[in-house]
CSV table of C-alpha atoms in Angstrom, one decimal:
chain,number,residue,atom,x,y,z
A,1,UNK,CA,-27.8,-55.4,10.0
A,2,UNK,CA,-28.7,-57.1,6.6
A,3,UNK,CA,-31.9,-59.6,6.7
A,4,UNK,CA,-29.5,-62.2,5.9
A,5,UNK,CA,-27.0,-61.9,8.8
A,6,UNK,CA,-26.8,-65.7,9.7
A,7,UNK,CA,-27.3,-65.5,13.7
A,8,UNK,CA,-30.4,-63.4,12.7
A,9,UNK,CA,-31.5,-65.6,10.6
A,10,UNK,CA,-30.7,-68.7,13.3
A,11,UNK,CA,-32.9,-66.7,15.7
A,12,UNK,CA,-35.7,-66.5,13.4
A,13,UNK,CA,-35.8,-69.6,12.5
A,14,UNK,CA,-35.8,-71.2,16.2
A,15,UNK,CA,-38.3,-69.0,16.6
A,16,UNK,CA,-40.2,-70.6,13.7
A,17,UNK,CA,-40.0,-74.2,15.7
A,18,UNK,CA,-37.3,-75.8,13.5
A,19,UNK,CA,-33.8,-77.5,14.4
A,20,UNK,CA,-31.0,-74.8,14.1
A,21,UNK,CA,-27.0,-75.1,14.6
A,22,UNK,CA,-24.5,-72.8,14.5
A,23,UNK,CA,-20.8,-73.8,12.9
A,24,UNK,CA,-18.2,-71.2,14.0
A,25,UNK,CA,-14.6,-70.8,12.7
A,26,UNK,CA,-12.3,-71.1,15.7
A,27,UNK,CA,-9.1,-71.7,14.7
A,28,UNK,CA,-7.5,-70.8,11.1
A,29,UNK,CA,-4.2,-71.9,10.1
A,30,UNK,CA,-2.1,-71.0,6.4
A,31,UNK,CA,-4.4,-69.5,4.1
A,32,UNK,CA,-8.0,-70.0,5.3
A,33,UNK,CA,-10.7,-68.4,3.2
A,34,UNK,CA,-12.8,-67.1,5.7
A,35,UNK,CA,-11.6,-65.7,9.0
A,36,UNK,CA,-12.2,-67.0,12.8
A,37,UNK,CA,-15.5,-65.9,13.7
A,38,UNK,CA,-17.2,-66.4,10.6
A,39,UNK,CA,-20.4,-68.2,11.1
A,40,UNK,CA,-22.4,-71.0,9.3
A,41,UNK,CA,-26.2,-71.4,10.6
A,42,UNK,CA,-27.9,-74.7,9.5
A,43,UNK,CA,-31.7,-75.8,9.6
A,44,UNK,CA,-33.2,-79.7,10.2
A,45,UNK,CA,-34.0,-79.7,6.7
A,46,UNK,CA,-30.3,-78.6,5.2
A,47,UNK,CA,-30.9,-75.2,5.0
A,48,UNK,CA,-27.9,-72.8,5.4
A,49,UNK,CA,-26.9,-69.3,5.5
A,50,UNK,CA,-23.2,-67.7,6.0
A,51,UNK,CA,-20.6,-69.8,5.2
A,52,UNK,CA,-16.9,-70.7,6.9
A,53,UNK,CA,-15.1,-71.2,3.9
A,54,UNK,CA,-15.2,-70.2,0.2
A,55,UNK,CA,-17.7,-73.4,-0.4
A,56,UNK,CA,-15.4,-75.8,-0.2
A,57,UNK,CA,-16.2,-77.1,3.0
A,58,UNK,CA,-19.7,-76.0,3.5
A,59,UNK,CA,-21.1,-79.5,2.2
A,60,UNK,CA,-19.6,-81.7,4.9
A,61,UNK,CA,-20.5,-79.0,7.5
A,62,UNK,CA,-23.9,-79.0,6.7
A,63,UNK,CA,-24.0,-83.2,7.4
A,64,UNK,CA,-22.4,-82.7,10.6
A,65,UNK,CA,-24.8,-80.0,12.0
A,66,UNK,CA,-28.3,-81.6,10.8
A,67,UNK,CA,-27.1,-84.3,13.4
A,68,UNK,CA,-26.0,-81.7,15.8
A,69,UNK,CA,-29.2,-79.4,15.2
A,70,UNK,CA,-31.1,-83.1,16.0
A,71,UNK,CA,-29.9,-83.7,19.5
A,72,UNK,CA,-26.1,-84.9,18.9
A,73,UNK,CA,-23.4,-83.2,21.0
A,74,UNK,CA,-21.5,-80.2,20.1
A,75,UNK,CA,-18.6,-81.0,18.0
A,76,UNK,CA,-15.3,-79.7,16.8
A,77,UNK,CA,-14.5,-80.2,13.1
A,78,UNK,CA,-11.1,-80.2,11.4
A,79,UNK,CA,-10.6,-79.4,7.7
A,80,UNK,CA,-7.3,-79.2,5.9
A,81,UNK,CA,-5.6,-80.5,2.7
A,82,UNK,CA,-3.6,-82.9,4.8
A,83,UNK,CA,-7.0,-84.5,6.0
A,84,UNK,CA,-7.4,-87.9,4.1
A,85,UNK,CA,-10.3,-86.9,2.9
A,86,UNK,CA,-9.3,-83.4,1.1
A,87,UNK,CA,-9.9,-84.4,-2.1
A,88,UNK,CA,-13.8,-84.3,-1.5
A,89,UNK,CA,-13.7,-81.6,1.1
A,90,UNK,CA,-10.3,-80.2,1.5
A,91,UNK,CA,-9.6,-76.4,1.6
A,92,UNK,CA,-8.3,-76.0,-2.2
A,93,UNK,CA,-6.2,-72.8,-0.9
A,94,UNK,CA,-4.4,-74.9,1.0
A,95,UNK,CA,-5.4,-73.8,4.7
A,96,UNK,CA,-6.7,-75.4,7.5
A,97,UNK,CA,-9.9,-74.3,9.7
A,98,UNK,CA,-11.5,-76.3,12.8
A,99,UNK,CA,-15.1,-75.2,13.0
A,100,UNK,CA,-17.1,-75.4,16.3
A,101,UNK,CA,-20.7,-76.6,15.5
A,102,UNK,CA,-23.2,-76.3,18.6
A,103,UNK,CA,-27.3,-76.9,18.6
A,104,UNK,CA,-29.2,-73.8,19.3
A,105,UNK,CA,-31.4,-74.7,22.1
A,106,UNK,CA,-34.7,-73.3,22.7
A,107,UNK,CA,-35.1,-70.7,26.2
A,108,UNK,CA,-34.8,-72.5,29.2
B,1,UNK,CA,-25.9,-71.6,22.6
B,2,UNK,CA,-29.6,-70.8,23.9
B,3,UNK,CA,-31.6,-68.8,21.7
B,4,UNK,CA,-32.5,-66.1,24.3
B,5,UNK,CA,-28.7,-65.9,24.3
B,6,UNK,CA,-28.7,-65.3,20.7
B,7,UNK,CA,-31.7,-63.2,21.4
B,8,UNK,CA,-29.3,-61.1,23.3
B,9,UNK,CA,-26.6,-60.4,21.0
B,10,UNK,CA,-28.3,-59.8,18.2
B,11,UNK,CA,-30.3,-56.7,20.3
B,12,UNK,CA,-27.0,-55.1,21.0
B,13,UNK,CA,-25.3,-55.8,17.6
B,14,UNK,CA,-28.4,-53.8,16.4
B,15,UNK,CA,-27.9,-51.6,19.1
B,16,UNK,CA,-24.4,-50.5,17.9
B,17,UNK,CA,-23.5,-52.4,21.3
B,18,UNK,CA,-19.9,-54.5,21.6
B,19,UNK,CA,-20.8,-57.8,23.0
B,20,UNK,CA,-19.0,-61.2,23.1
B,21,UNK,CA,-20.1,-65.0,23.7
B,22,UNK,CA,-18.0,-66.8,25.5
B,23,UNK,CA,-18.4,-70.9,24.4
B,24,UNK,CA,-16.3,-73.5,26.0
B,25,UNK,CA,-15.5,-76.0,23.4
B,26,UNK,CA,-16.3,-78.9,25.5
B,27,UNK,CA,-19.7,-78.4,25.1
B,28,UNK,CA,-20.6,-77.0,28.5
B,29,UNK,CA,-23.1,-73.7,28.3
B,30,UNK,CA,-21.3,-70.4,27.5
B,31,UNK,CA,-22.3,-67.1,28.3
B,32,UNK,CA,-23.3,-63.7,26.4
B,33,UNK,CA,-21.1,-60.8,27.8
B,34,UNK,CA,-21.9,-57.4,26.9
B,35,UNK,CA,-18.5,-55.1,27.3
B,36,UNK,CA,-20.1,-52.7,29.7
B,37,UNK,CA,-20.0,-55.3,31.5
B,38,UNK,CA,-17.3,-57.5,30.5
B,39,UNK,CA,-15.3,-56.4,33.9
B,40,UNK,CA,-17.2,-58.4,36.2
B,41,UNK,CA,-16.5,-61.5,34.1
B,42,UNK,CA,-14.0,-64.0,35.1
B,43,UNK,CA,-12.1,-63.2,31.3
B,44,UNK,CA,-12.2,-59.6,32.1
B,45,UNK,CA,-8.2,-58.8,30.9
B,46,UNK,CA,-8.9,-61.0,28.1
B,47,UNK,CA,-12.3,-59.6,27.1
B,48,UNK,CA,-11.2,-56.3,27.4
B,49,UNK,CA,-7.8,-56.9,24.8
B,50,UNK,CA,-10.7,-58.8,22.5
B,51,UNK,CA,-12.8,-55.4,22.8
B,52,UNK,CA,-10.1,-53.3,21.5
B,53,UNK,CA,-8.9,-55.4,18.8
B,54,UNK,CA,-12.2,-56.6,17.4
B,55,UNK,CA,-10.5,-59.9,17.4
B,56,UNK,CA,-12.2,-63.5,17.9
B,57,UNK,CA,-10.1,-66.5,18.8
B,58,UNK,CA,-9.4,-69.0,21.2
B,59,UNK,CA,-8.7,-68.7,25.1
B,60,UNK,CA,-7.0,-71.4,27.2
B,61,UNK,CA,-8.5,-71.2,30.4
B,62,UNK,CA,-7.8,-73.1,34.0
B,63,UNK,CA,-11.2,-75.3,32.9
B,64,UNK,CA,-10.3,-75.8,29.1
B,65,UNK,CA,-10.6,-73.8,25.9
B,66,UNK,CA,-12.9,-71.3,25.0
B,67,UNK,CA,-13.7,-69.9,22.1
B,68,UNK,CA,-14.6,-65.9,22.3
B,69,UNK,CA,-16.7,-64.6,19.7
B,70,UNK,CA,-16.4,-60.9,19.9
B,71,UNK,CA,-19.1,-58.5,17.9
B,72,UNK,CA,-18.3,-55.0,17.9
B,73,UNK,CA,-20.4,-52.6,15.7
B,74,UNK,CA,-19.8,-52.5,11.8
B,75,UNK,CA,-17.9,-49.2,10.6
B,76,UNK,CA,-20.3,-46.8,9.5
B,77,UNK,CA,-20.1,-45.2,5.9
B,78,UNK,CA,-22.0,-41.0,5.6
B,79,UNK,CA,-22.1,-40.1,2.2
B,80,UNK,CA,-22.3,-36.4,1.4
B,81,UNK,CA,-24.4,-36.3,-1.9
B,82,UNK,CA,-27.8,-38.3,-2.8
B,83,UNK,CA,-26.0,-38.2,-6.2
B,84,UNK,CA,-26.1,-40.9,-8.9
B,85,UNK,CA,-22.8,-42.5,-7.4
B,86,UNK,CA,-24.2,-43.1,-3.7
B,87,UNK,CA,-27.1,-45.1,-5.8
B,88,UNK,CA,-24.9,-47.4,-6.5
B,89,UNK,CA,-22.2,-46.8,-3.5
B,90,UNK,CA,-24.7,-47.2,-0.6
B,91,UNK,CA,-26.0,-50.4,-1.6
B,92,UNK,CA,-22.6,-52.1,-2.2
B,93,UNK,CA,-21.6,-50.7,1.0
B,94,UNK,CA,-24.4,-52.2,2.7
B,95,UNK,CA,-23.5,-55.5,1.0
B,96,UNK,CA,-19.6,-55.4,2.6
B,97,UNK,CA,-21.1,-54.3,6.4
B,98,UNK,CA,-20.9,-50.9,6.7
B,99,UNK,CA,-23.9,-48.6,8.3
B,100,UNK,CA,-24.8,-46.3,6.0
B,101,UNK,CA,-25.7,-42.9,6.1
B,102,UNK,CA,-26.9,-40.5,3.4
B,103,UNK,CA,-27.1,-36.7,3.8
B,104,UNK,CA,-28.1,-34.0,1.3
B,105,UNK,CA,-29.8,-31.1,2.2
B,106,UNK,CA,-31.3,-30.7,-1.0
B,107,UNK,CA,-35.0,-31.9,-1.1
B,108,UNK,CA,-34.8,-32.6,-5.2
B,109,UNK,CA,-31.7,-34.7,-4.7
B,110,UNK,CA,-32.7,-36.5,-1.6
B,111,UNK,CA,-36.0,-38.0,-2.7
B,112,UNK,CA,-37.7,-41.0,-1.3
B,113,UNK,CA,-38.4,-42.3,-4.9
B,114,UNK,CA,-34.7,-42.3,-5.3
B,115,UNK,CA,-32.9,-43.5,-1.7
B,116,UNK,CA,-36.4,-44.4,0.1
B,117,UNK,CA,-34.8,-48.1,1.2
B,118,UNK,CA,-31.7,-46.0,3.0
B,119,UNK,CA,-31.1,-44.0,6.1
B,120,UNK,CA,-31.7,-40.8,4.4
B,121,UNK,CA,-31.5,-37.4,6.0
B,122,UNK,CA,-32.5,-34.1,3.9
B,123,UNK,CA,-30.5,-32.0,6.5
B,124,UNK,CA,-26.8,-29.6,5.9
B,125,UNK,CA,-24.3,-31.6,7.4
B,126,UNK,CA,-23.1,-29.8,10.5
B,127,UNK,CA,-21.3,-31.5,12.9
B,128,UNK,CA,-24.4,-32.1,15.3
B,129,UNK,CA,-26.3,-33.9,13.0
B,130,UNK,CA,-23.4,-35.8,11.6
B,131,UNK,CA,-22.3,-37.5,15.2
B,132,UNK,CA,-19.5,-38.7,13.6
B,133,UNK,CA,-16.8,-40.9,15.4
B,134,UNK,CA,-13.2,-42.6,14.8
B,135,UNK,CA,-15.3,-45.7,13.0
B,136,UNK,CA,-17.0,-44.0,10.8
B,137,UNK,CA,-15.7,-43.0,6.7
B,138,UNK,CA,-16.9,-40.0,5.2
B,139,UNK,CA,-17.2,-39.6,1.7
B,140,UNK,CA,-18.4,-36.1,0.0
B,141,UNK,CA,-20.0,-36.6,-3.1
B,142,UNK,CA,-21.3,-33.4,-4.1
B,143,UNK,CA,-19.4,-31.3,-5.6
B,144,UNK,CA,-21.1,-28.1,-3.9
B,145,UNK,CA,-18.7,-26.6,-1.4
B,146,UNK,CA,-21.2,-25.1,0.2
B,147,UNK,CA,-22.3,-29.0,1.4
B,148,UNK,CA,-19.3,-31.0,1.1
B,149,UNK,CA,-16.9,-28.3,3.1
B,150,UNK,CA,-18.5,-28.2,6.4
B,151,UNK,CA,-18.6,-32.3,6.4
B,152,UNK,CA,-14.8,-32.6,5.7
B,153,UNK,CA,-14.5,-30.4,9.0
B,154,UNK,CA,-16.4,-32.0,10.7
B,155,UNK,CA,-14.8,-35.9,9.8
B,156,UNK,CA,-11.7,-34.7,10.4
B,157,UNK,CA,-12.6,-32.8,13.2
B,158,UNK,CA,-14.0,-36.2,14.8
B,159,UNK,CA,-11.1,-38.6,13.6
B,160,UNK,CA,-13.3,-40.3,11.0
B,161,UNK,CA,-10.9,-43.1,9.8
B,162,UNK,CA,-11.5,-41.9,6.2
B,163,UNK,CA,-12.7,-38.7,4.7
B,164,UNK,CA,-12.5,-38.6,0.8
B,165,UNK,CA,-13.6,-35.8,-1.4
B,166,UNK,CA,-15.0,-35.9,-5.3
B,167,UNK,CA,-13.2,-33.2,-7.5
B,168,UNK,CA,-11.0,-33.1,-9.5
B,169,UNK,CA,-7.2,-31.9,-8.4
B,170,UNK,CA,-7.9,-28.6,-9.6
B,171,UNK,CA,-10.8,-28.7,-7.6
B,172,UNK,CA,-9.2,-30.2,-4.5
B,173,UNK,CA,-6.5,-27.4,-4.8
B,174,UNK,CA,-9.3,-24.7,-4.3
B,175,UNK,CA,-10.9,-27.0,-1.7
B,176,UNK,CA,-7.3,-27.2,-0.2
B,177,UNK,CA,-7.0,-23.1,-0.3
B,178,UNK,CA,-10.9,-23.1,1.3
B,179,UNK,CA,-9.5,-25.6,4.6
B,180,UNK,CA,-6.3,-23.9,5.2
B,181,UNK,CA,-8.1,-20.5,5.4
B,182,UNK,CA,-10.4,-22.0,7.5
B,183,UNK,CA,-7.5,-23.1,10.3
B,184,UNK,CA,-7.0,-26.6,9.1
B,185,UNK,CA,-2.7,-27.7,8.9
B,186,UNK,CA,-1.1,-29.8,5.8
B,187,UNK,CA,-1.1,-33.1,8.1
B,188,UNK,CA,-5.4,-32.9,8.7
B,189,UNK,CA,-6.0,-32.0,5.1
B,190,UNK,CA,-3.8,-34.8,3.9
B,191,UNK,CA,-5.9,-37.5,5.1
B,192,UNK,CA,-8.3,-36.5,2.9
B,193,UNK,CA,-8.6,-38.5,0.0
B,194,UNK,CA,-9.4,-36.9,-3.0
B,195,UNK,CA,-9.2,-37.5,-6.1
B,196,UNK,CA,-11.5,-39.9,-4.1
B,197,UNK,CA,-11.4,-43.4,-5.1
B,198,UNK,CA,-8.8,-46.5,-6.0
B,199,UNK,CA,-7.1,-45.1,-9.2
B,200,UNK,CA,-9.1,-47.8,-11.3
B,201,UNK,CA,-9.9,-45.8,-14.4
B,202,UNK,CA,-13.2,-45.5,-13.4
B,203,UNK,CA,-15.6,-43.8,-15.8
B,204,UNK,CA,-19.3,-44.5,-15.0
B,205,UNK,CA,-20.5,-43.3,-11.4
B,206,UNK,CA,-20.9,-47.1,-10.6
B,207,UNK,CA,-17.3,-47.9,-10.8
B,208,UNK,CA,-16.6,-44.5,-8.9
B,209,UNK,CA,-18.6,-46.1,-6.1
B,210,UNK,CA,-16.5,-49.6,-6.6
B,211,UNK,CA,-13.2,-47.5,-6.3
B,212,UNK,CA,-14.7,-45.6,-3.5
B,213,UNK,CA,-15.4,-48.5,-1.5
B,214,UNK,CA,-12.1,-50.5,-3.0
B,215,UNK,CA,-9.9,-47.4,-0.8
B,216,UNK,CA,-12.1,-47.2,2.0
B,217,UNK,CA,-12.2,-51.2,2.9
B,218,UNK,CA,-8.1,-50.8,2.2
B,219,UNK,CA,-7.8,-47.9,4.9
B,220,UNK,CA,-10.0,-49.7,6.7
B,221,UNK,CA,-8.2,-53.2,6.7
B,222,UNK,CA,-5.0,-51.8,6.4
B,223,UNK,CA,-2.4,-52.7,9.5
B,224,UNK,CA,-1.2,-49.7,12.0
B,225,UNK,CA,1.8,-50.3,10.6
B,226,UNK,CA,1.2,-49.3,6.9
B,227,UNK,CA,-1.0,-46.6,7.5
B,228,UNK,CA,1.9,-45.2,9.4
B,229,UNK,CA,4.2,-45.6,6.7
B,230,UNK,CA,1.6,-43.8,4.1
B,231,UNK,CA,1.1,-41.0,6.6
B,232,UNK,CA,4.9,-40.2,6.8
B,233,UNK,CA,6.0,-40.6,3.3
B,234,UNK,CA,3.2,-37.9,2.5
B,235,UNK,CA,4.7,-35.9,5.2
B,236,UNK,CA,8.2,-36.9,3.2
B,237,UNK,CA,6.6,-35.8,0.2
């Protein structure tokens, strides 16, 4: 496994003490650039590694989950080119993706 | 997801261990279920199909949807040949997920100076040392019978999901003369690949090791179906 595998890198940096969430594809639909499964892991602070699209969508993501990686519930994301907003963070190949993005919480 | 949870996974994904997380997407706490064990679990029919297709996606359940992530180990990659192409090869391979394995039993080749960052074994490839298995490619890089012969028997003794050879196809003829001699049918020496590679023109030994990987990720990703249709035209043919 390669230093930058993101759930590796989520691990680590829990283990460091800062704010992590994970953002998972779950559902792909048309042509979506990455495929279900693929991870994005995101710090307090806006750091990232992985990705769940081919960068397109990666921006808005990263919003949602410093909120999420803060305390906010788990939340399930949608992104397509018919979403109103797909002109800033659409999928430009035309696909749509809903992305699960979930806190990773320190050891009980 | 907790992080001993994560903790968990990431120990068997090192471990060459299949393992899945099971995350109900209303927020409620999943679960990490390793698929030695994935019987026991409530998803066990489901886990198990997930297991053998290597495929994530969401499950309707009586109590709501669930996403299963499944990890099963990456395909493994042993190159035959610490040779100026695997320089390049074993790092790109790396880079696109594969394990990778270096063998060469010839100490001048197989030099930490020159493949120290890599699994690197200075051994002769018998099939012992090899442990190869249906996930794993195999491609001989050496051009020295003597080395790259008793690998192909052994990958396609263990039902490596690609074998490729260097050589030209005058050399693959002799190589071909060499198997058949040595018991091996027309249907197990076809799956070897050789002239290895993509047909890409490649000239320097870095874009051999981009056409090598090119065919392998193809075999690789290619559906049952097409692999079946390759495999009988050659017979065709």
């Amino acid at each position: 496994m390669t230093e930058d595998d993101p759930l590796e890198v989520a691990a680590r940096w829990r283990e460091e003490g800062r704010k992590v969430a994970i953002a998972t594809v779950v559902d792909t639909w048309g042509s979506a650039p990455r495929p279900v499964g693929s991870h994005l892991v995101i710090d307090g602070e806006g750091a990232f590694e992985g990705s769940v699209s081919g960068g397109c969508v990666e921006g808005a993501v990263v919003a949602e989950a410093a909120e999420i990686a803060a305390g906010a519930p788990p939340r399930l994301l949608e992104f397509g080119v018919a979403d109103e907003t797909a002109w800033e963070v659409g999928l430009s190949c035309g696909g749509t993706i809903r992305i699960y993005v979930e806190p990773l919480e320190a050891a009980a | 997801m907790r992080l001993d949870d994560l903790k968990r996974v990431n120990l068997a994904r090192e471990g060459r261990r299949p393992v899945a997380v099971v995350t109900p997407l209303d927020g409620s706490a999943g679960r990490v279920v390793l698929a030695d064990e994935a019987a026991g679990d409530p998803l066990a029919d489901e886990l198990a199909a997930r297991f053998a297709s290597g495929k994530s996606g969401r499950v309707s359940t009586a109590a709501g949807d669930v996403f299963v992530r499944v990890h099963n180990p990456s395909p493994r990659l042993t190159i035959i040949g610490a040779v100026h192409v695997t320089q390049v090869l074993a790092p790109m391979a790396i880079a696109a997920g594969f394990d990778v394995t270096i063998v060469d039993p010839r100490t001048a080749f197989a030099t930490e100076e020159r493949f120290g960052s890599f699994n690197l074994v200075a051994e002769w490839p018998d099939a012992e040392l090899l442990g190869l298995d249906p996930q794993t490619a195999v491609a001989t890089l050496t051009h020295d019978p003597k080395i790259d012969d008793p690998a192909l028997m052994a990958a396609l003794d263990a039902g490596c999901f690609y074998v490729g050879a260097l050589g030209s196809r005058k050399t693959h003829g002799k190589r071909v003369d060499r198997l058949t001699a040595a018991g091996y049918g027309p249907d197990a020496i076809d799956r070897i690949h050789a002239p290895i590679g993509l047909n890409i023109g490649a000239a320097t030994p870095a874009e051999i090791a981009v056409s090598v990987l090119a065919e392998i990720i193809a075999v690789l990703r290619a559906p049952p179906a097409r692999t079946t249709a390759r495999v009988s035209e050659k017979t065709a043919a």
